[in-house]
Coordinates of C-alpha atoms in Angstrom, one line a residue:
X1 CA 102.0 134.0 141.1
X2 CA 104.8 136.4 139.0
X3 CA 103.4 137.6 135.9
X4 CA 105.4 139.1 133.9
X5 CA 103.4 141.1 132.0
X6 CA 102.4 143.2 134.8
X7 CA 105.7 144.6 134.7
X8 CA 105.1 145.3 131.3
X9 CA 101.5 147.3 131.9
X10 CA 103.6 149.0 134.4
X11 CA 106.7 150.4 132.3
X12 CA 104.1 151.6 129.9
X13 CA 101.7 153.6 132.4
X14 CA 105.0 154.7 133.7
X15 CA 106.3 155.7 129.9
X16 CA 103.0 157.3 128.7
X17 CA 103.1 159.7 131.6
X18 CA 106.6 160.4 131.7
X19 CA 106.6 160.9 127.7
X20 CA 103.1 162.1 126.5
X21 CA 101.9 163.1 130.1
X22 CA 98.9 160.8 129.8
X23 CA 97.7 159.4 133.1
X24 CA 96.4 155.9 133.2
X25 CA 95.0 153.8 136.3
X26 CA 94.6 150.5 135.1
X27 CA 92.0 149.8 137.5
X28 CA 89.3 152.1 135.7
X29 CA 90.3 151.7 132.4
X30 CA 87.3 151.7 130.4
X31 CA 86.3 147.6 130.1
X32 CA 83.6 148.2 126.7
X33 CA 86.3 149.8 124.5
X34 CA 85.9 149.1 121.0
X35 CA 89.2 149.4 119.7
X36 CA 90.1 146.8 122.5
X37 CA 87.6 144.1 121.1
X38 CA 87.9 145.0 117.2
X39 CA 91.5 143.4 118.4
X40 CA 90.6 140.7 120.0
X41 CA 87.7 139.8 117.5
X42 CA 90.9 140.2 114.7
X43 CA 92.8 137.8 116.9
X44 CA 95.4 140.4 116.6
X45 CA 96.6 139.2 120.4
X46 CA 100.6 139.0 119.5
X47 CA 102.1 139.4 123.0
X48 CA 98.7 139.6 124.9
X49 CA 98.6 137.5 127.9
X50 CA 96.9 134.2 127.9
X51 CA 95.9 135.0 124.2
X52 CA 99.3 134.6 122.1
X53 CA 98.5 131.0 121.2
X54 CA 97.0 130.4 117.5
X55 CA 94.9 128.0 118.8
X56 CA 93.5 130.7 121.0
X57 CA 93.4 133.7 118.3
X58 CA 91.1 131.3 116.3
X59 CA 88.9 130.7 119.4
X60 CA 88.9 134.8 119.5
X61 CA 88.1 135.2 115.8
X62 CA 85.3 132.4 116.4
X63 CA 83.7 133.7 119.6
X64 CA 84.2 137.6 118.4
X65 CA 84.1 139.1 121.8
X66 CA 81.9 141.9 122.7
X67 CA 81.5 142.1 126.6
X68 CA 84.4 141.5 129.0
X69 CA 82.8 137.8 130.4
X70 CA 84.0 137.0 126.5
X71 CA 87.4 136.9 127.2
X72 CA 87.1 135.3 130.7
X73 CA 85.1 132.1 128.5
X74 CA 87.4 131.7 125.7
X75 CA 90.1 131.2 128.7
X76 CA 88.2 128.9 130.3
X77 CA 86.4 127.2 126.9
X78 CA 90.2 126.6 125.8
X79 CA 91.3 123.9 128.2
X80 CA 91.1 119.5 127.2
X81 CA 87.4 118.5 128.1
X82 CA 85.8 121.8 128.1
X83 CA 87.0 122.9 124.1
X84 CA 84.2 120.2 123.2
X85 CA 81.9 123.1 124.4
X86 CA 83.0 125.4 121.8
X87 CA 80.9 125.1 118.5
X88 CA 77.9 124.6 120.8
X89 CA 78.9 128.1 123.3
X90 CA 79.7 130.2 119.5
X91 CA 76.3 128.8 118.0
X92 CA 74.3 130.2 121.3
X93 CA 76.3 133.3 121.2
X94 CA 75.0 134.0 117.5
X95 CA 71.5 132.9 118.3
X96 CA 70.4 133.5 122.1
X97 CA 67.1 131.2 121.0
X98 CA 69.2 128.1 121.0
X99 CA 69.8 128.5 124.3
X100 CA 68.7 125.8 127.0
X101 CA 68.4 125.6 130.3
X102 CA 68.9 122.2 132.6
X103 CA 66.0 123.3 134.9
X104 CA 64.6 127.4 134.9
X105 CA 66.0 127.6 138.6
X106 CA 69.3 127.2 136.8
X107 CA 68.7 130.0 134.8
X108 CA 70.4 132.7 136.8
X109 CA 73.7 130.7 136.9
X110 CA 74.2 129.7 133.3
X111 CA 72.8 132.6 131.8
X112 CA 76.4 134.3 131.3
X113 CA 77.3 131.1 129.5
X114 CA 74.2 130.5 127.6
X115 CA 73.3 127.6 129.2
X116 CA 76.7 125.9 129.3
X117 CA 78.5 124.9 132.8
X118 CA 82.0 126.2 132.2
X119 CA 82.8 127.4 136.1
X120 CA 83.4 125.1 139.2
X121 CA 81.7 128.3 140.9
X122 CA 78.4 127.0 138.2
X123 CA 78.6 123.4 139.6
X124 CA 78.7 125.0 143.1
X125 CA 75.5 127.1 142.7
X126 CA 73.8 124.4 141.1
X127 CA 74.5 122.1 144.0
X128 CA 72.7 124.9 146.2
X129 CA 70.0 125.6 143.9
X130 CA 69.1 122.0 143.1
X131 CA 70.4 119.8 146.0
X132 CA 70.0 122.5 148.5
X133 CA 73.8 121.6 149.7
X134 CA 75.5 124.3 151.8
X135 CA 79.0 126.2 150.4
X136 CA 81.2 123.8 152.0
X137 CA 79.2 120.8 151.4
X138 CA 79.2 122.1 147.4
X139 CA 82.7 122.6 147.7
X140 CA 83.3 119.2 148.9
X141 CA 80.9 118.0 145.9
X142 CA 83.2 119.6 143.7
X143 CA 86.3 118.6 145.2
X144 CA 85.1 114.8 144.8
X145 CA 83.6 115.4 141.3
X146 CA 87.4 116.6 140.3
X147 CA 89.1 113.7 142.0
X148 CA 86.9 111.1 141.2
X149 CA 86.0 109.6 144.4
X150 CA 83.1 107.7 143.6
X151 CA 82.2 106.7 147.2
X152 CA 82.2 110.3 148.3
X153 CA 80.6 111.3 144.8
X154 CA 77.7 108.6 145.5
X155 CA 76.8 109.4 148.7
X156 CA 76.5 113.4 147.7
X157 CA 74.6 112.2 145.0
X158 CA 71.8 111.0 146.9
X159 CA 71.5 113.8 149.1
X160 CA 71.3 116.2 146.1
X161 CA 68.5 114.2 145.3
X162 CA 66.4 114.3 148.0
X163 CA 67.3 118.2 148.6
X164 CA 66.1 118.8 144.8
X165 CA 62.7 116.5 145.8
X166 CA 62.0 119.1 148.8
X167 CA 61.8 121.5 145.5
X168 CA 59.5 119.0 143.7
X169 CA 61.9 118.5 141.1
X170 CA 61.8 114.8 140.0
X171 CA 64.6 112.4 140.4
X172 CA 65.3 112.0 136.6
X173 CA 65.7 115.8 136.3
X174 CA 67.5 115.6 139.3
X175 CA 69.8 112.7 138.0
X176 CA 70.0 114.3 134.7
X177 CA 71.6 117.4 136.4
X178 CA 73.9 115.6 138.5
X179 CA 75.4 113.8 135.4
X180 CA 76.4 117.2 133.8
X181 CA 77.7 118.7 136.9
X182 CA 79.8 115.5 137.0
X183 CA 80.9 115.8 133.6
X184 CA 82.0 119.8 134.0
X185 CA 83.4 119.4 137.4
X186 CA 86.3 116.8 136.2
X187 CA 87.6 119.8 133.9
X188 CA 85.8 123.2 135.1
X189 CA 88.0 126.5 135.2
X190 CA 87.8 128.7 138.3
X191 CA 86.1 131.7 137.3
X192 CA 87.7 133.8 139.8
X193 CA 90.9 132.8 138.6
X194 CA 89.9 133.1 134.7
X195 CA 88.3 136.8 135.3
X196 CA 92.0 137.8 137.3
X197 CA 93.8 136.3 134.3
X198 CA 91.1 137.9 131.5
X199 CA 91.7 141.5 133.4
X200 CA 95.2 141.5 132.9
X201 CA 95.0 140.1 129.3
X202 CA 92.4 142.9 128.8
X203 CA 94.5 145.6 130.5
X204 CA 97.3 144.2 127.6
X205 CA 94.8 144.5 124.7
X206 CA 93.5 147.8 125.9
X207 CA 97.3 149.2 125.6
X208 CA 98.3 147.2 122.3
X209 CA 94.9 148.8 120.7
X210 CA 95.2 152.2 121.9
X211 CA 98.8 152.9 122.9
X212 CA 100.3 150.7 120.1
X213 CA 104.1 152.3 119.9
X214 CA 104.4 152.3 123.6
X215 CA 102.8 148.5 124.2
X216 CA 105.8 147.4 121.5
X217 CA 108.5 149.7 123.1
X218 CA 107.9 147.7 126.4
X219 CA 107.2 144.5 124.7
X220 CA 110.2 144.1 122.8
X221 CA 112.3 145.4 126.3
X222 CA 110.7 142.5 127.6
X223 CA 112.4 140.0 125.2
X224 CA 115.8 140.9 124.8
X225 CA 118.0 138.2 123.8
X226 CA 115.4 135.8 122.0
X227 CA 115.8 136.3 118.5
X228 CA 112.3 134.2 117.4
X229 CA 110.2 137.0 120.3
X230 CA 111.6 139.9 118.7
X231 CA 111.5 138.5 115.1
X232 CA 107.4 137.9 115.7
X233 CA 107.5 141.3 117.3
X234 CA 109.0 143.5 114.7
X235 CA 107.3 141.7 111.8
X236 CA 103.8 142.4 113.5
X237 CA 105.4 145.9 113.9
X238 CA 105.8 146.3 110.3
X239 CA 102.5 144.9 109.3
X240 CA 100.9 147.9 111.6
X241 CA 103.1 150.6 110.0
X242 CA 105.5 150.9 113.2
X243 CA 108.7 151.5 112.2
X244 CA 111.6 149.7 114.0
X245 CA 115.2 151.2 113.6
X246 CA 117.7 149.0 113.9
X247 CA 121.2 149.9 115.7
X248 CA 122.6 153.4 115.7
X249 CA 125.5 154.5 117.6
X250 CA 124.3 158.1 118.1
X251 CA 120.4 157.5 118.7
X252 CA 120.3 153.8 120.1
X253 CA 120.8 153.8 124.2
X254 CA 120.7 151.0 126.5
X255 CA 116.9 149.4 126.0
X256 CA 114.5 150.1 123.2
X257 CA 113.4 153.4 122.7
X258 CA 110.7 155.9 121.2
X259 CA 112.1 158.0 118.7
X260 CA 109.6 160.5 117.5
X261 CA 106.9 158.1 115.6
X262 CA 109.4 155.4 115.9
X263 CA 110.7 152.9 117.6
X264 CA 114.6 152.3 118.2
X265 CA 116.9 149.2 118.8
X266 CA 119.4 149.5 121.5
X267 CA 122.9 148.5 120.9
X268 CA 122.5 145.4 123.2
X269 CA 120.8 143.7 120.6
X270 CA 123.9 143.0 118.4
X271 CA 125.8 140.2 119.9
X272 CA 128.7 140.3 120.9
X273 CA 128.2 144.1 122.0
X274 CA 127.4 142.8 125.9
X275 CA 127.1 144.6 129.2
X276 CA 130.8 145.5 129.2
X277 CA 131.0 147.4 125.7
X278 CA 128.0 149.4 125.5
X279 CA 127.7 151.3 128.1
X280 CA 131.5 153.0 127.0
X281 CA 130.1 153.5 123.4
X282 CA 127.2 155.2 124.7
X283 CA 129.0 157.0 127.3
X284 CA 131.3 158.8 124.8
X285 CA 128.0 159.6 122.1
X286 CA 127.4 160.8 120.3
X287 CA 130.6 161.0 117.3
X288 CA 130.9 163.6 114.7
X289 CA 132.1 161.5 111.7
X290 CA 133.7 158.0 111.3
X291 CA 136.9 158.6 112.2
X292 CA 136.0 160.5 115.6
X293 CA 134.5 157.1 116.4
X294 CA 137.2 154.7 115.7
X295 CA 139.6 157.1 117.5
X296 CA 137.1 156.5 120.2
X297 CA 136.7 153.1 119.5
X298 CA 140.8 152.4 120.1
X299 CA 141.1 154.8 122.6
X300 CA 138.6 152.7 125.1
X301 CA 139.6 149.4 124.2
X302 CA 136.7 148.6 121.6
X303 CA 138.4 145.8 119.3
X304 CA 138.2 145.2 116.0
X305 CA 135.6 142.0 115.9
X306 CA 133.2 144.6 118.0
X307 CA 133.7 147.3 115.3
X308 CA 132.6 145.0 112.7
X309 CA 129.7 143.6 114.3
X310 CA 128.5 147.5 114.7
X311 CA 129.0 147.5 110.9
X312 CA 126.7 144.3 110.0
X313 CA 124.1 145.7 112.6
X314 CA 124.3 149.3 110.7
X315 CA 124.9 151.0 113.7
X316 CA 127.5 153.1 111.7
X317 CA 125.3 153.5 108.4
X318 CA 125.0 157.4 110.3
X319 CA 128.0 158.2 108.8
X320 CA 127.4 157.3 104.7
X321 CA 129.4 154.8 104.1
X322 CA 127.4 151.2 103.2
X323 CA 128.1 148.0 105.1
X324 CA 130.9 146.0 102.4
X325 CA 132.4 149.6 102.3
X326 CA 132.5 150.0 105.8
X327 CA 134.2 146.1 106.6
X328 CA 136.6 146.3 103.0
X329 CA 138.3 149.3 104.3
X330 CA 138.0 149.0 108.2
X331 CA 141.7 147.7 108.9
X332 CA 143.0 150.3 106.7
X333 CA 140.9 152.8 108.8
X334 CA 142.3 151.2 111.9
X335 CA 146.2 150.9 110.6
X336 CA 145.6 155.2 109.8
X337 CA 144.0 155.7 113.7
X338 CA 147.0 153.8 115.3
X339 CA 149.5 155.6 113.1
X340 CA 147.9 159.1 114.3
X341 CA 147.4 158.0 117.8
X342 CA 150.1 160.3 120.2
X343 CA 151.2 158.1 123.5
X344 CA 151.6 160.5 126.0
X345 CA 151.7 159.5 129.6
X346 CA 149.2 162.2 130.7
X347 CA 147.0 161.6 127.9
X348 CA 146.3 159.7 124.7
X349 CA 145.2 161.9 122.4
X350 CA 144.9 162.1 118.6
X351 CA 146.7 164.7 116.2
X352 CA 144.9 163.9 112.4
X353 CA 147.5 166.4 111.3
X354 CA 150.2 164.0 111.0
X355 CA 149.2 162.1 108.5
X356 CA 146.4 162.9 105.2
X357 CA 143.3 160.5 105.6
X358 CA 143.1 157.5 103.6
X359 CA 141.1 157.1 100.7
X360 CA 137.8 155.1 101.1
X361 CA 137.4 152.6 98.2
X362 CA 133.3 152.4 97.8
X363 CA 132.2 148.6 97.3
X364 CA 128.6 148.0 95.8
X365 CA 126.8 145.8 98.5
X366 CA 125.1 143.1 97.7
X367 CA 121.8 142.8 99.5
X368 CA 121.9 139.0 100.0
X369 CA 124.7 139.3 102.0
X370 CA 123.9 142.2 104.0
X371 CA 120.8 140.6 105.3
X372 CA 122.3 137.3 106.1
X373 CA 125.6 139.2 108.2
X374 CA 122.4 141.3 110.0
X375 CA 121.2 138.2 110.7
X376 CA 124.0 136.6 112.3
X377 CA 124.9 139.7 114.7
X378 CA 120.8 140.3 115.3
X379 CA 119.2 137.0 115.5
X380 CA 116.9 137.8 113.4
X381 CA 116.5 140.1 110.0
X382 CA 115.8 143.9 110.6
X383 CA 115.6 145.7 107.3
X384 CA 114.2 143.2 105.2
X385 CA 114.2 139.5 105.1
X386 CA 116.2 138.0 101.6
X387 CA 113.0 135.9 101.4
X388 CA 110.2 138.8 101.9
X389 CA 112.0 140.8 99.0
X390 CA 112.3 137.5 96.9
X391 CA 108.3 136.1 97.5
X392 CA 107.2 140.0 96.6
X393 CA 108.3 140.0 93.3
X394 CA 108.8 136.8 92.4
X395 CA 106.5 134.0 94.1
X396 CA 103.1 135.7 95.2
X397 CA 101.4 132.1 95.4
X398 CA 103.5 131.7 98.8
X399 CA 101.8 132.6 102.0
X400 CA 104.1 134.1 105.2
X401 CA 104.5 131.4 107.5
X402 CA 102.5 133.4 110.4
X403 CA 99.2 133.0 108.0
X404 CA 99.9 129.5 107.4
X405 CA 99.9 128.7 111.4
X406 CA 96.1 128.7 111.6
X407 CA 96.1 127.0 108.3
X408 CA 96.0 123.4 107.0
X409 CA 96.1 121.5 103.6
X410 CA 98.6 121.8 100.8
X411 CA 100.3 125.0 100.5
X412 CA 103.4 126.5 98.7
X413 CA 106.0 128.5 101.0
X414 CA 108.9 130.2 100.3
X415 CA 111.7 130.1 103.3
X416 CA 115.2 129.9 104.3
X417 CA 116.7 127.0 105.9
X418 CA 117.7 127.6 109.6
X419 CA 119.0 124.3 110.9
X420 CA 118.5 120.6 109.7
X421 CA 119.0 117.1 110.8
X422 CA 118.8 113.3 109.7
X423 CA 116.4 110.5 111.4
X424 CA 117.0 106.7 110.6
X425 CA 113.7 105.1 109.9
X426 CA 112.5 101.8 111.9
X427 CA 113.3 100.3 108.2
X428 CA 116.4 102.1 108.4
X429 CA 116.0 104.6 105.8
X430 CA 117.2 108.1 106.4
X431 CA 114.9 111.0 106.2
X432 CA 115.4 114.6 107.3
X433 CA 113.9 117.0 109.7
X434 CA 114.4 121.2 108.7
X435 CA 113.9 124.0 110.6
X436 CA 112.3 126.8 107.8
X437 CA 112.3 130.4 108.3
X438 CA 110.8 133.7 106.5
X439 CA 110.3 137.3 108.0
X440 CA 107.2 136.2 110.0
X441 CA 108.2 133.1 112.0
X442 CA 109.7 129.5 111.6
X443 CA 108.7 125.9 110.8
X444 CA 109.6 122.0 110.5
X445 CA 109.5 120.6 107.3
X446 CA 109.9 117.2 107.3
X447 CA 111.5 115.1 104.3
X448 CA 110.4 111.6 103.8
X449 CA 113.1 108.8 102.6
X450 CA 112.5 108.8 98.5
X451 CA 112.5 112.7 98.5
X452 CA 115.9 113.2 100.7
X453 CA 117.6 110.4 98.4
X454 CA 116.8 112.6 95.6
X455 CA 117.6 116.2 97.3
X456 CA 120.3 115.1 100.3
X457 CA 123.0 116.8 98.6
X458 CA 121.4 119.8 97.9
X459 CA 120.5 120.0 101.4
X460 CA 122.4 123.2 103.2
X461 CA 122.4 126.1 106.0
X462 CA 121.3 129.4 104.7
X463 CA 119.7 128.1 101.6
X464 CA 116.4 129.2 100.4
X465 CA 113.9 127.2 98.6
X466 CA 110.3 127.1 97.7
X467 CA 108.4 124.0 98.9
X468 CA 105.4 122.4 98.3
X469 CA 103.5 120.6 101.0
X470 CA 100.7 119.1 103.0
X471 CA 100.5 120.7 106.3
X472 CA 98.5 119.0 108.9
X473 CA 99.6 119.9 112.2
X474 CA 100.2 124.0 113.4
X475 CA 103.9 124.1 113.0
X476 CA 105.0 120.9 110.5
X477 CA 104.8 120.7 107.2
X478 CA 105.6 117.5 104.9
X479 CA 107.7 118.3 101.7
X480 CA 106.2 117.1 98.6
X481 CA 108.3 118.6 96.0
X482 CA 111.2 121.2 96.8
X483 CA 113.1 124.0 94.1
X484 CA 116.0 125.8 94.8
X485 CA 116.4 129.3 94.7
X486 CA 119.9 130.7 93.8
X487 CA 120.4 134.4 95.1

């Protein structure tokens, strides 16, 4: 099986002992370290493997692993069938005395799972305990139990119980025990798969808790090009004081990098800036002032669309000028750099002798704008989010939409509209269906018929609103009331 993340643990062993000389064999790694399961308790498992769900991150919070066999259970506890276990696993977790055992030779087996049957290896064991049934022929119990195959099922049945009457144990306890191996069979995780899967998810945590701005160096190399990854990524980053740079054509390089206590975009992020443009920007870095890059910039082909994207990304804010500046006086800039430009068939070269620079006119930005252009050419926001700025000061009642993944009920949230569309009803009413964004993730909020009659033309792209809603499900909410916010 590929797992990518175990080319992720890799490129950061690699990175911490190229960069802070720290060697690391992840085979060794200490498996009781506190900082690891103070994260996993948190449910702070944001690009963990196997534990990113927020299904799972409320399991974690629940259970509030200590020991490594913790992790291994919640991924075997959260599968259909066996999550009926939970409540009763976390209340014999709290208090051992609650704990009970099918029959004491059973002990030994469930023990790790206070009492519960959560492995096929468990329904195994207790088919050699109880029933006295070889590997194979408890393999071949289990094999049946999974399938169904009642004939097979039957007839292992009754040798089980008379191996467990050779042991004195009577048929009803016998029966009894059969009936829960049955049920735990049909939906039973293999532990030796769960305990490979919690290791690597563990080897993730261990580096996320300890080696934080290295774990989101590789993490974010890991999701280039989707926008809603590196969103999630660089909003958690910002929650745990790491600061992301965005683009900067004299520091960014090809991937994401570590910049001092930082962490920096590269220039492949912007799109539009592909494969066959950034490696010549990078190649000729870095540039003394603006006009040393736009001389640059014509001289190896980089067009004017490219230059602009650049601008929206700030990967020319190095050189003091703000964004609206930078795009209001860019073909001016460009019409001065062609006029100095000397054709010679040897060599193109520049002479800035020939004619004085142009003046810049300065042009107040207006931060709306800015972040929705960063948007476009990102995929997501990078300096701040118009809604983050706008709930801070204005709506502190609305909850980010990652807290309101793990919650339910009515709620208030302020967002930006993303994408929408219209549904006919089966009584042929129209109601709509939008796609709702803030800094932390996205959305559906879904507009009944009488609400969309009233609102339908206020409906747009881009827009931000606050709504009030009932959320029932972990990524829908239904719109009760909706205000428009004008920015």
């Amino acid at each position: 099986m590929g797992i990518r993340n175990l080319t992720t643990i890799h490129e950061i062993v690699t990175n911490l002992k190229e960069q802070k000389h720290i060697s690391l064999d992840m085979m060794k790694i200490n498996l009781k370290d506190a900082k690891t399961y103070q994260l996993l308790s948190f449910g702070n498992t944001l690009g963990v493997f196997q534990l990113e769900s927020s299904g799972i991150t409320s399991l974690l919070q629940k259970i509030q692993p200590n020991k490594f066999e913790d992790i291994s259970v919640v991924l075997a506890l959260y599968r259909p069938g066996a999550m009926q276990h939970i409540d009763t696993y976390i209340e014999r977790k709290k208090d051992p005395s609650k704990v009970v055992y099918p029959h004491p030779l059973l002990e030994p087996i469930l023990k790790e799972t206070y009492g519960i049957m959560i492995y096929q290896e468990q329904v195994m064991q207790t088919a050699q305990v109880i029933g006295g049934f070889s590997l194979a022929q408890a393999d071949t119990l289990r094999k049946a139990m999974s399938k169904k195959k009642v004939d097979v099922m039957q007839n292992l049945k009754e040798q089980f119980i008379l191996g467990a009457r050779k042991k004195r144990i009577k048929d009803s306890v016998s029966n009894e025990i059969f009936s829960i191996m049955e049920q735990f069979a049909g939906y039973g995780f293999n532990k030796s798969h769960s305990y490979a899967y919690s290791l690597v998810a563990y080897q993730m945590a261990y580096l996320k808790a300890n080696y934080p701005l290295y774990f989101y160096q590789s993490l974010l190399n890991s999701v280039i090009g989707s926008g809603i990854k590196t969103s999630q990524y660089i909003y958690e980053c910002k929650r745990r004081n790491i600061v992301v740079n965005g683009c900067d054509i004299n520091h960014s390089k090809a991937f994401y990098t570590i910049e001092q206590n930082s962490i920096r975009m590269p220039l492949q992020v912007l799109k539009g800036v592909g494969k066959t443009i950034y490696p010549t920007i990078l190649e000729h870095a870095p540039y003394i002032d603006l006009f040393d890059f736009l001389a640059k910039a014509s001289m190896y082909k980089i067009n004017e669309s490219t230059i602009r994207i650049l601008i929206d990304g700030g990967a020319l804010d190095c050189f003091g000028y703000n964004r609206a500046t930078l795009n209001e006086n860019l073909r001016k800039l460009i019409d001065y750099v062609n006029i100095v430009r000397i054709e010679d068939p040897n060599n193109l070269r520049f002479d800035f002798s020939i004619v004085s620079r142009p003046g810049i006119q300065r042009i107040k930005e207006n931060p709306i704008q800015k972040a929705q252009k960063e948007q476009y050419v990102y995929g997501f926001y990078v300096s701040e989010h118009p809604v983050q700025s706008l709930r801070m000061h204005n709506y502190p009642n609305c909850i980010p939409l990652l807290n309101a993944v793990n919650k339910d009920g009515y709620m208030n949230i302020l967002v930006r509209i993303a994408s929408f569309r219209t549904h006919k009803t089966k009584k042929g009413d129209w109601m709509c269906f939008m796609s709702v964004e803030d800094e932390a993730g996205k959305m559906d909020a879904v507009m009944m018929p009488r609400l969309y009659e009233q609102q339908k033309e206020n409906i747009q792209k881009d827009r931000i609103c606050l709504i009030q809603g009932k959320k029932d499900r972990p990524s829908s909410i239904v719109v009760n009331k909706i205000e428009w916010i004008e920015v």
